[in-house]
Amino acid sequence: MAALELLAQRGQEGVTLRDITDRVGANVAAVSYHFGSLKALCESAIEYALERYLDEQIQELGFLDTTSTLQEVAAAFARPMTRALAAGGEELAVMRTVARVGIDPPEGWQRLTGKFDRSRRDALRVLTANLPGVDEEELIFRTRCAAGMLNWLALAPIGTELAAMSVEEIGRQLIPVVAGAFHGYPQPASGQAQDPHQ
Amino acid sequence: MAALELLAQRGQEGVTLRDITDRVGANVAAVSYHFGSLKALCESAIEYALERYLDEQIQELGFLDTTSTLQEVAAAFARPMTRALAAGGEELAVMRTVARVGIDPPEGWQRLTGKFDRSRRDALRVLTANLPGVDEEELIFRTRCAAGMLNWLALAPIGTELAAMSVEEIGRQLIPVVAGAFHGYPQPASGQAQDPHQ
DNA sequence: AATTTACTCAAGCAGTCGCTTCAGTACATT
DNA sequence: AATGTACTGAAGCGACTGCTTGAGTAAATT
């Protein structure tokens, strides 16, 4: 039940029935018996991963309030990923599966839209307090960009490099980048460009 | 020769020989005749996409110099992607293929490391001029984060939303985020113990 | 002891995969 | 007209896919 996320993350469509059964030492019939089909097994694994990630994300954002700094928001936003990168193993496989779903969403993934929306709303709430001058639409966009960046880190080779670091080291490098993406760096509307952080 | 990138982007490992031939109205034998194998065809398509993207990226960065602002750097860095998103079609398929390669690199992709390194070096050169206070190692990290974010935009569903906008509209939303990721947003000085998770 | 329940196992099904084969065709060259 | 070159078409090969089947097994329940 657990070791198959390791396969779901190596490619949603690239995982075969016998890959899984060989890895866990089971028989192909066991999958049909327990899940009905390979597709149902994958959906079950994806649902498990999504729930686990969203619960963690919502909890992290729940620790924040309107007095939280932008760095704290970025840290909370990125913490599920940084923790998974540092932990590796099944925790990282869960994050990779979630990231894959963001690229190749399965058919019936709308079941979890509720939790997903709540996670996004929580992030938006703490961001608007820090960046009152930015449109809500743009904050949503930045949130999605930041989430995409984190998902990319989980999937791309750079993620395996980060996996060798501690969670503090990852956060030290990553959080300023996430916070910077949230904050933005305005385009020179007219005249001289100035450092907006002063 | 062109319409097959559309398939390579729908999943490197999920593309089948008959998918391609049915789409272009050709026969399976034509692939073996022209490329030798499906793998060779995919490698050829990937190589084509990578070269096309890297040439464009290097050219964009080449327009910059040490007097360019951070927004200009971000704009040049993101322009191949914003342009592809606005253009759609084959140009977007090329970017999606490149992004897929970043996640699931094919076996012999080291051939193009030279151009890839040059692109990264060019980006680093114009970034150090804008951010002299940041370590080079961290600038490399931020460059990879920003590139990952752009790749994500190409692959994820948000990319199809962006594809409905003009290149100026995309840039208006995207460039501040990329520039913000480059610039970073510093963490609060250590010792304040603001983080509730420690 | 008998029965039910939960599950595993090897075998095999139809379908698809990448790839090859070889006869057939269009066209340029001689 | 004959020949060579470049390419296409349909058919089929072995390997693999997801999935099913039916016999077999171990433990719990009766």
CSV table of C-alpha atoms in Angstrom, one decimal, chain A residues 19-85:
chain,number,residue,atom,x,y,z
A,19,ASP,CA,6.3,-3.2,-11.9
A,20,ILE,CA,4.4,-2.8,-8.7
A,21,THR,CA,3.8,-6.4,-7.9
A,22,ASP,CA,7.4,-7.4,-8.5
A,23,ARG,CA,8.5,-4.6,-6.2
A,24,VAL,CA,6.3,-5.5,-3.3
A,25,GLY,CA,6.7,-9.2,-3.9
A,26,ALA,CA,3.0,-9.7,-4.5
A,27,ASN,CA,1.0,-11.2,-7.4
A,28,VAL,CA,-0.8,-9.4,-10.1
A,29,ALA,CA,-4.1,-10.8,-8.9
A,30,ALA,CA,-3.7,-9.1,-5.6
A,31,VAL,CA,-4.1,-5.7,-7.2
A,32,SER,CA,-7.3,-6.7,-9.0
A,33,TYR,CA,-8.6,-8.2,-5.8
A,34,HIS,CA,-7.9,-5.2,-3.5
A,35,PHE,CA,-8.4,-2.3,-5.9
A,36,GLY,CA,-10.2,-3.7,-8.9
A,37,SER,CA,-7.8,-2.3,-11.5
A,38,LEU,CA,-4.5,-0.6,-11.9
A,39,LYS,CA,-6.2,2.7,-12.6
A,40,ALA,CA,-8.1,2.5,-9.3
A,41,LEU,CA,-4.9,1.7,-7.5
A,42,CYS,CA,-3.2,4.8,-9.0
A,43,GLU,CA,-6.2,7.0,-8.2
A,44,SER,CA,-6.1,5.7,-4.7
A,45,ALA,CA,-2.4,6.4,-4.3
A,46,ILE,CA,-2.8,9.8,-5.8
A,47,GLU,CA,-5.8,10.6,-3.6
A,48,TYR,CA,-3.8,9.5,-0.6
A,49,ALA,CA,-0.8,11.7,-1.6
A,50,LEU,CA,-3.0,14.7,-2.3
A,51,GLU,CA,-4.9,14.5,1.0
A,52,ARG,CA,-1.7,14.1,2.9
A,53,TYR,CA,0.0,17.0,1.2
A,54,LEU,CA,-3.0,19.3,1.5
A,55,ASP,CA,-3.6,18.5,5.1
A,56,GLU,CA,0.0,19.4,5.8
A,57,GLN,CA,-0.2,22.6,3.8
A,58,ILE,CA,-3.4,23.8,5.4
A,59,GLN,CA,-2.0,23.1,8.8
A,60,GLU,CA,1.1,25.1,8.1
A,61,LEU,CA,-0.8,28.0,6.8
A,62,GLY,CA,-3.1,27.8,9.8
A,63,PHE,CA,-0.3,28.7,12.1
A,64,LEU,CA,-0.1,32.1,10.4
A,65,ASP,CA,-2.2,35.2,11.0
A,66,THR,CA,-2.4,38.7,9.7
A,67,THR,CA,0.6,39.8,11.7
A,68,SER,CA,2.9,37.1,10.1
A,69,THR,CA,5.8,38.5,8.0
A,70,LEU,CA,6.2,37.7,4.4
A,71,GLN,CA,9.1,35.4,5.2
A,72,GLU,CA,7.0,33.5,7.6
A,73,VAL,CA,4.3,33.1,5.0
A,74,ALA,CA,6.9,31.9,2.5
A,75,ALA,CA,8.4,29.5,5.0
A,76,ALA,CA,5.0,28.0,5.9
A,77,PHE,CA,4.1,27.8,2.2
A,78,ALA,CA,7.3,26.0,1.3
A,79,ARG,CA,7.7,23.9,4.5
A,80,PRO,CA,5.9,20.7,3.3
A,81,MET,CA,8.2,20.6,0.3
A,82,THR,CA,11.4,21.5,2.2
A,83,ARG,CA,10.6,18.9,4.8
A,84,ALA,CA,9.9,16.3,2.2
A,85,LEU,CA,13.1,17.1,0.3
